[in-house]
């Protein structure tokens, strides 16, 4: 395993752990959502690192390239294709979450999770 | 005709897009949605069994190792897929029928979400590609959030946001697990991965393989609402509109079985896999039913009951024999219908009384006798009273666990059934039989005809399946024999 | 007499569980059913440990039964832990994830 | 060498985004982290993914968060 891959794997692990930490311990809902987007980013980074080939080339077949040389040296493109989908899904999920937060802020007047997303039976007392 | 296989996903998907684009033409949208909804259960019944390769890339045989590779996204359509897709199609039809009858002005986005969810679960059932399944799993989560947020019940936005935040932890974790599998095998096709595992190309005792099991398993827990996600699942059921909740629980059941079948094909050689499934199923049954006993909001109560019933499906699959898996899948089929019946029926009561607290209800049998009788039969089917369909599947499960040498599980399953019965009878008494409280107004409010029609259709299927279970179980048993 | 008093206290505590609002006898009896169901089913499911070791199963079942019965009422405590506030749900979800990963990574081959 | 620098940028900006009192700064720091991930994708021989990530994660997501902050409140109380 190349050391580039090791560095990337360490980064992705750190991002996932930061995200999980934010999910439990951060109270502000927008920061919580930012933290959760780091989990998604870490997972993407991990999957891209799978396809990497040390000393390889970009998996795009240019005119004039020898096909067998290309097959032996190109990186593995399947994970890249998967990550493309996953990035877009992550962005759309984040947008929907932020939209819901904006609606709920109008009702509660605060961004604290303890107030905004408390138990359903306790929500009546917080509601303005 | 094998060309119909991709149409099962394409038709609801295209219908969803067209309806949301042209939703200002109210009349045309209504007719179009109705026609598409009728087509949904018919397409799988008219289609032949077989495989469909997208793009026409047929499998390649590697001459050196004699292993097949699947370069295309593959849809496989067998009896199991047929029966479940037809059932979801029927349920979607009934839900859309209720919706179209209830509102004069239809909302395009809501119909869009309903069709999108149906397309997503259909694709999850059909697909043989683990990443394709993940993509539709995410789309399904978005559709579920939309259905919850679109309801007019108090605090539905809060519940939708909670579900979404939990989901955006659950699904990247599952993606990570898929990444581990991809790193080990270099493929996302389930058949290829299973072949690599069974041919010994992958070391099944390596920590990476076990890690991928842990991560995908966590994603499965989120998808199916087993503990620790039972509270949020019951919450979203109680905050959606009743017909929406009926569809949501079918989405949950189907995503649960489609993911667990894929996991079973890959990880069945690991003994810990079955231990984990049985452990979480027991937890779901115990927590779900004991929390349902203490609820006073009856929608929340059915939500917890639905989660408790999911434990039976997991139990059947966790036992791992052919008979047990057949019983679990049959239980899944029954649960889709029975829980949908209960959600629609209790939703009719909410419609007629605007009250969800069982303590403030009573004496409704005199006003809504049809709904009451149908709900009673549905609840009995859920608790496993003969000769209804719930009884057949639960009997099979009890027999299966006895023949596997786990009599404790049989006792537990019977106890959970009895507790379900207690929950149901308690609620039925409080709502229908006890004298009517003075401040409850029920005069002059009718239950919509479409709801009674939908309940009738579901009830007929429940009774027929209870009388002739072999019509379904023999086909499911063949399918299970194929994947074992 | 001590156990009887304890059970009597349980019924009183269930009243608080349903506040605000009236408490009907059906609700309280449902909660007592849930209480008994919870204890019995947890004890029965620990018997599954006999496939690992018979002595262990007996010991765990015995200890669990004593702990659960001496701690009644369990249902109010259970309900507080199972409420649907985001913090509690996230906490349990991530704890489950941590336990799953740890258990499978180091102990997945022991079963 | 570049990947080490990028690793530090990603991790430190992620941590800084979470301890920031001003939510607008947190949004910008998220963009920093996303942009650095995009460069890392380029190093990992995935230029198409890097392009998408640069657009989505370094521009769109910070803008979304900034919009949400503008509609709600700026301080993390």
mmCIF file of N, CA, C and O in Angstrom, chain B residues 92-145:
data_model
loop_
_atom_site.group_PDB
_atom_site.id
_atom_site.type_symbol
_atom_site.label_atom_id
_atom_site.label_comp_id
_atom_site.label_asym_id
_atom_site.label_seq_id
_atom_site.Cartn_x
_atom_site.Cartn_y
_atom_site.Cartn_z
ATOM 1 N N UNK B 92 -49.711 0.769 -3.030
ATOM 2 C CA UNK B 92 -49.577 2.122 -3.582
ATOM 3 C C UNK B 92 -50.870 2.540 -4.261
ATOM 4 O O UNK B 92 -51.320 3.678 -4.107
ATOM 5 N N UNK B 93 -51.457 1.590 -4.992
ATOM 6 C CA UNK B 93 -52.718 1.907 -5.660
ATOM 7 C C UNK B 93 -53.772 2.309 -4.633
ATOM 8 O O UNK B 93 -54.464 3.326 -4.790
ATOM 9 N N UNK B 94 -53.898 1.511 -3.549
ATOM 10 C CA UNK B 94 -54.927 1.809 -2.556
ATOM 11 C C UNK B 94 -54.673 3.169 -1.902
ATOM 12 O O UNK B 94 -55.599 3.963 -1.712
ATOM 13 N N UNK B 95 -53.385 3.431 -1.588
ATOM 14 C CA UNK B 95 -53.058 4.689 -0.911
ATOM 15 C C UNK B 95 -53.357 5.869 -1.821
ATOM 16 O O UNK B 95 -53.931 6.875 -1.393
ATOM 17 N N UNK B 96 -53.002 5.731 -3.112
ATOM 18 C CA UNK B 96 -53.250 6.850 -4.031
ATOM 19 C C UNK B 96 -54.739 7.029 -4.259
ATOM 20 O O UNK B 96 -55.240 8.157 -4.343
ATOM 21 N N UNK B 97 -55.449 5.915 -4.269
ATOM 22 C CA UNK B 97 -56.913 5.977 -4.394
ATOM 23 C C UNK B 97 -57.516 6.749 -3.215
ATOM 24 O O UNK B 97 -58.349 7.649 -3.397
ATOM 25 N N UNK B 98 -57.065 6.415 -2.004
ATOM 26 C CA UNK B 98 -57.561 7.130 -0.824
ATOM 27 C C UNK B 98 -57.217 8.615 -0.925
ATOM 28 O O UNK B 98 -58.049 9.488 -0.676
ATOM 29 N N UNK B 99 -55.974 8.880 -1.326
ATOM 30 C CA UNK B 99 -55.514 10.272 -1.381
ATOM 31 C C UNK B 99 -56.322 11.066 -2.396
ATOM 32 O O UNK B 99 -56.757 12.192 -2.131
ATOM 33 N N UNK B 100 -56.532 10.462 -3.582
ATOM 34 C CA UNK B 100 -57.252 11.200 -4.633
ATOM 35 C C UNK B 100 -58.686 11.449 -4.225
ATOM 36 O O UNK B 100 -59.285 12.462 -4.583
ATOM 37 N N UNK B 101 -59.265 10.504 -3.460
ATOM 38 C CA UNK B 101 -60.647 10.701 -3.035
ATOM 39 C C UNK B 101 -60.762 11.724 -1.928
ATOM 40 O O UNK B 101 -61.782 12.382 -1.788
ATOM 41 N N UNK B 102 -59.706 11.832 -1.116
ATOM 42 C CA UNK B 102 -59.813 12.670 0.072
ATOM 43 C C UNK B 102 -59.691 14.149 -0.281
ATOM 44 O O UNK B 102 -60.367 14.973 0.295
ATOM 45 N N UNK B 103 -58.790 14.465 -1.221
ATOM 46 C CA UNK B 103 -58.537 15.872 -1.520
ATOM 47 C C UNK B 103 -59.026 16.207 -2.912
ATOM 48 O O UNK B 103 -58.761 15.477 -3.862
ATOM 49 N N UNK B 104 -59.683 17.336 -3.030
ATOM 50 C CA UNK B 104 -60.127 17.783 -4.352
ATOM 51 C C UNK B 104 -58.939 18.280 -5.156
ATOM 52 O O UNK B 104 -58.769 17.942 -6.312
ATOM 53 N N UNK B 105 -58.123 19.134 -4.514
ATOM 54 C CA UNK B 105 -56.928 19.658 -5.165
ATOM 55 C C UNK B 105 -55.765 18.753 -4.806
ATOM 56 O O UNK B 105 -55.342 18.730 -3.655
ATOM 57 N N UNK B 106 -55.249 17.998 -5.765
ATOM 58 C CA UNK B 106 -54.138 17.119 -5.417
ATOM 59 C C UNK B 106 -52.851 17.937 -5.425
ATOM 60 O O UNK B 106 -52.712 18.905 -6.154
ATOM 61 N N UNK B 107 -51.914 17.487 -4.575
ATOM 62 C CA UNK B 107 -50.618 18.153 -4.539
ATOM 63 C C UNK B 107 -49.633 17.311 -5.327
ATOM 64 O O UNK B 107 -49.443 16.130 -5.030
ATOM 65 N N UNK B 108 -49.041 17.904 -6.358
ATOM 66 C CA UNK B 108 -48.092 17.169 -7.192
ATOM 67 C C UNK B 108 -46.911 16.613 -6.432
ATOM 68 O O UNK B 108 -46.571 15.447 -6.568
ATOM 69 N N UNK B 109 -46.255 17.432 -5.582
ATOM 70 C CA UNK B 109 -45.097 16.915 -4.858
ATOM 71 C C UNK B 109 -45.410 15.700 -3.996
ATOM 72 O O UNK B 109 -44.589 14.788 -3.888
ATOM 73 N N UNK B 110 -46.602 15.651 -3.397
ATOM 74 C CA UNK B 110 -46.906 14.511 -2.533
ATOM 75 C C UNK B 110 -47.024 13.233 -3.349
ATOM 76 O O UNK B 110 -46.464 12.190 -2.997
ATOM 77 N N UNK B 111 -47.732 13.313 -4.480
ATOM 78 C CA UNK B 111 -47.829 12.134 -5.355
ATOM 79 C C UNK B 111 -46.449 11.742 -5.867
ATOM 80 O O UNK B 111 -46.120 10.552 -5.978
ATOM 81 N N UNK B 112 -45.624 12.766 -6.163
ATOM 82 C CA UNK B 112 -44.245 12.518 -6.582
ATOM 83 C C UNK B 112 -43.513 11.671 -5.548
ATOM 84 O O UNK B 112 -42.864 10.674 -5.874
ATOM 85 N N UNK B 113 -43.684 12.042 -4.253
ATOM 86 C CA UNK B 113 -42.979 11.306 -3.205
ATOM 87 C C UNK B 113 -43.478 9.874 -3.102
ATOM 88 O O UNK B 113 -42.693 8.934 -2.938
ATOM 89 N N UNK B 114 -44.812 9.699 -3.214
ATOM 90 C CA UNK B 114 -45.355 8.344 -3.101
ATOM 91 C C UNK B 114 -44.807 7.454 -4.217
ATOM 92 O O UNK B 114 -44.341 6.329 -3.977
ATOM 93 N N UNK B 115 -44.831 7.971 -5.465
ATOM 94 C CA UNK B 115 -44.346 7.161 -6.585
ATOM 95 C C UNK B 115 -42.842 6.931 -6.487
ATOM 96 O O UNK B 115 -42.340 5.855 -6.806
ATOM 97 N N UNK B 116 -42.126 7.956 -6.015
ATOM 98 C CA UNK B 116 -40.674 7.822 -5.899
ATOM 99 C C UNK B 116 -40.319 6.728 -4.906
ATOM 100 O O UNK B 116 -39.432 5.888 -5.161
ATOM 101 N N UNK B 117 -41.033 6.709 -3.778
ATOM 102 C CA UNK B 117 -40.774 5.666 -2.785
ATOM 103 C C UNK B 117 -41.040 4.292 -3.344
ATOM 104 O O UNK B 117 -40.256 3.348 -3.147
ATOM 105 N N UNK B 118 -42.157 4.152 -4.093
ATOM 106 C CA UNK B 118 -42.474 2.848 -4.672
ATOM 107 C C UNK B 118 -41.395 2.407 -5.652
ATOM 108 O O UNK B 118 -40.956 1.248 -5.631
ATOM 109 N N UNK B 119 -40.954 3.363 -6.500
ATOM 110 C CA UNK B 119 -39.898 3.010 -7.457
ATOM 111 C C UNK B 119 -38.644 2.582 -6.726
ATOM 112 O O UNK B 119 -37.974 1.611 -7.111
ATOM 113 N N UNK B 120 -38.317 3.301 -5.620
ATOM 114 C CA UNK B 120 -37.080 2.990 -4.906
ATOM 115 C C UNK B 120 -37.137 1.600 -4.292
ATOM 116 O O UNK B 120 -36.188 0.823 -4.421
ATOM 117 N N UNK B 121 -38.260 1.240 -3.636
ATOM 118 C CA UNK B 121 -38.277 -0.097 -3.028
ATOM 119 C C UNK B 121 -38.301 -1.179 -4.091
ATOM 120 O O UNK B 121 -37.715 -2.242 -3.907
ATOM 121 N N UNK B 122 -38.964 -0.899 -5.220
ATOM 122 C CA UNK B 122 -38.972 -1.896 -6.283
ATOM 123 C C UNK B 122 -37.562 -2.164 -6.779
ATOM 124 O O UNK B 122 -37.153 -3.323 -6.945
ATOM 125 N N UNK B 123 -36.805 -1.072 -6.974
ATOM 126 C CA UNK B 123 -35.428 -1.255 -7.446
ATOM 127 C C UNK B 123 -34.594 -1.976 -6.402
ATOM 128 O O UNK B 123 -33.752 -2.814 -6.736
ATOM 129 N N UNK B 124 -34.826 -1.660 -5.113
ATOM 130 C CA UNK B 124 -34.044 -2.333 -4.073
ATOM 131 C C UNK B 124 -34.306 -3.829 -4.065
ATOM 132 O O UNK B 124 -33.408 -4.628 -3.807
ATOM 133 N N UNK B 125 -35.570 -4.207 -4.322
ATOM 134 C CA UNK B 125 -35.881 -5.637 -4.342
ATOM 135 C C UNK B 125 -35.277 -6.320 -5.547
ATOM 136 O O UNK B 125 -34.784 -7.443 -5.462
ATOM 137 N N UNK B 126 -35.320 -5.634 -6.705
ATOM 138 C CA UNK B 126 -34.917 -6.300 -7.941
ATOM 139 C C UNK B 126 -33.413 -6.398 -8.079
ATOM 140 O O UNK B 126 -32.895 -7.337 -8.658
ATOM 141 N N UNK B 127 -32.690 -5.432 -7.545
ATOM 142 C CA UNK B 127 -31.311 -5.280 -7.967
ATOM 143 C C UNK B 127 -30.401 -6.356 -7.392
ATOM 144 O O UNK B 127 -30.654 -6.908 -6.328
ATOM 145 N N UNK B 128 -29.351 -6.604 -8.143
ATOM 146 C CA UNK B 128 -28.341 -7.572 -7.737
ATOM 147 C C UNK B 128 -27.015 -6.851 -7.520
ATOM 148 O O UNK B 128 -25.971 -7.470 -7.520
ATOM 149 N N UNK B 129 -27.105 -5.541 -7.350
ATOM 150 C CA UNK B 129 -25.911 -4.719 -7.322
ATOM 151 C C UNK B 129 -25.957 -3.913 -6.037
ATOM 152 O O UNK B 129 -26.910 -3.182 -5.782
ATOM 153 N N UNK B 130 -24.939 -4.057 -5.209
ATOM 154 C CA UNK B 130 -25.065 -3.541 -3.844
ATOM 155 C C UNK B 130 -25.018 -2.019 -3.819
ATOM 156 O O UNK B 130 -25.696 -1.383 -3.010
ATOM 157 N N UNK B 131 -24.307 -1.408 -4.752
ATOM 158 C CA UNK B 131 -24.261 0.051 -4.745
ATOM 159 C C UNK B 131 -25.541 0.649 -5.307
ATOM 160 O O UNK B 131 -26.021 1.671 -4.833
ATOM 161 N N UNK B 132 -26.073 -0.015 -6.320
ATOM 162 C CA UNK B 132 -27.370 0.408 -6.864
ATOM 163 C C UNK B 132 -28.423 0.396 -5.768
ATOM 164 O O UNK B 132 -29.232 1.315 -5.634
ATOM 165 N N UNK B 133 -28.362 -0.652 -4.946
ATOM 166 C CA UNK B 133 -29.280 -0.739 -3.818
ATOM 167 C C UNK B 133 -29.065 0.429 -2.860
ATOM 168 O O UNK B 133 -30.026 1.024 -2.381
ATOM 169 N N UNK B 134 -27.799 0.781 -2.629
ATOM 170 C CA UNK B 134 -27.516 1.889 -1.705
ATOM 171 C C UNK B 134 -28.090 3.204 -2.230
ATOM 172 O O UNK B 134 -28.670 3.981 -1.474
ATOM 173 N N UNK B 135 -27.936 3.437 -3.532
ATOM 174 C CA UNK B 135 -28.447 4.687 -4.108
ATOM 175 C C UNK B 135 -29.951 4.776 -3.907
ATOM 176 O O UNK B 135 -30.484 5.804 -3.457
ATOM 177 N N UNK B 136 -30.656 3.672 -4.206
ATOM 178 C CA UNK B 136 -32.101 3.739 -4.050
ATOM 179 C C UNK B 136 -32.510 3.784 -2.582
ATOM 180 O O UNK B 136 -33.559 4.328 -2.242
ATOM 181 N N UNK B 137 -31.653 3.250 -1.724
ATOM 182 C CA UNK B 137 -31.896 3.334 -0.295
ATOM 183 C C UNK B 137 -31.866 4.789 0.170
ATOM 184 O O UNK B 137 -32.724 5.231 0.956
ATOM 185 N N UNK B 138 -30.928 5.559 -0.378
ATOM 186 C CA UNK B 138 -30.874 6.987 -0.046
ATOM 187 C C UNK B 138 -32.086 7.729 -0.597
ATOM 188 O O UNK B 138 -32.667 8.571 0.075
ATOM 189 N N UNK B 139 -32.456 7.384 -1.854
ATOM 190 C CA UNK B 139 -33.626 8.040 -2.445
ATOM 191 C C UNK B 139 -34.858 7.731 -1.616
ATOM 192 O O UNK B 139 -35.698 8.589 -1.349
ATOM 193 N N UNK B 140 -34.939 6.467 -1.160
ATOM 194 C CA UNK B 140 -36.077 6.058 -0.338
ATOM 195 C C UNK B 140 -36.115 6.876 0.948
ATOM 196 O O UNK B 140 -37.192 7.312 1.383
ATOM 197 N N UNK B 141 -34.927 7.113 1.556
ATOM 198 C CA UNK B 141 -34.910 7.884 2.796
ATOM 199 C C UNK B 141 -35.433 9.291 2.555
ATOM 200 O O UNK B 141 -36.226 9.821 3.344
ATOM 201 N N UNK B 142 -35.016 9.892 1.415
ATOM 202 C CA UNK B 142 -35.511 11.238 1.100
ATOM 203 C C UNK B 142 -37.019 11.227 0.903
ATOM 204 O O UNK B 142 -37.725 12.119 1.377
ATOM 205 N N UNK B 143 -37.527 10.181 0.199
ATOM 206 C CA UNK B 143 -38.967 10.115 -0.044
ATOM 207 C C UNK B 143 -39.721 9.961 1.268
ATOM 208 O O UNK B 143 -40.773 10.586 1.477
ATOM 209 N N UNK B 144 -39.167 9.126 2.180
ATOM 210 C CA UNK B 144 -39.852 8.935 3.464
ATOM 211 C C UNK B 144 -39.909 10.238 4.247
ATOM 212 O O UNK B 144 -40.953 10.586 4.812
ATOM 213 N N UNK B 145 -38.784 10.972 4.251
ATOM 214 C CA UNK B 145 -38.763 12.246 4.966
ATOM 215 C C UNK B 145 -39.799 13.193 4.375
ATOM 216 O O UNK B 145 -40.528 13.866 5.104
#
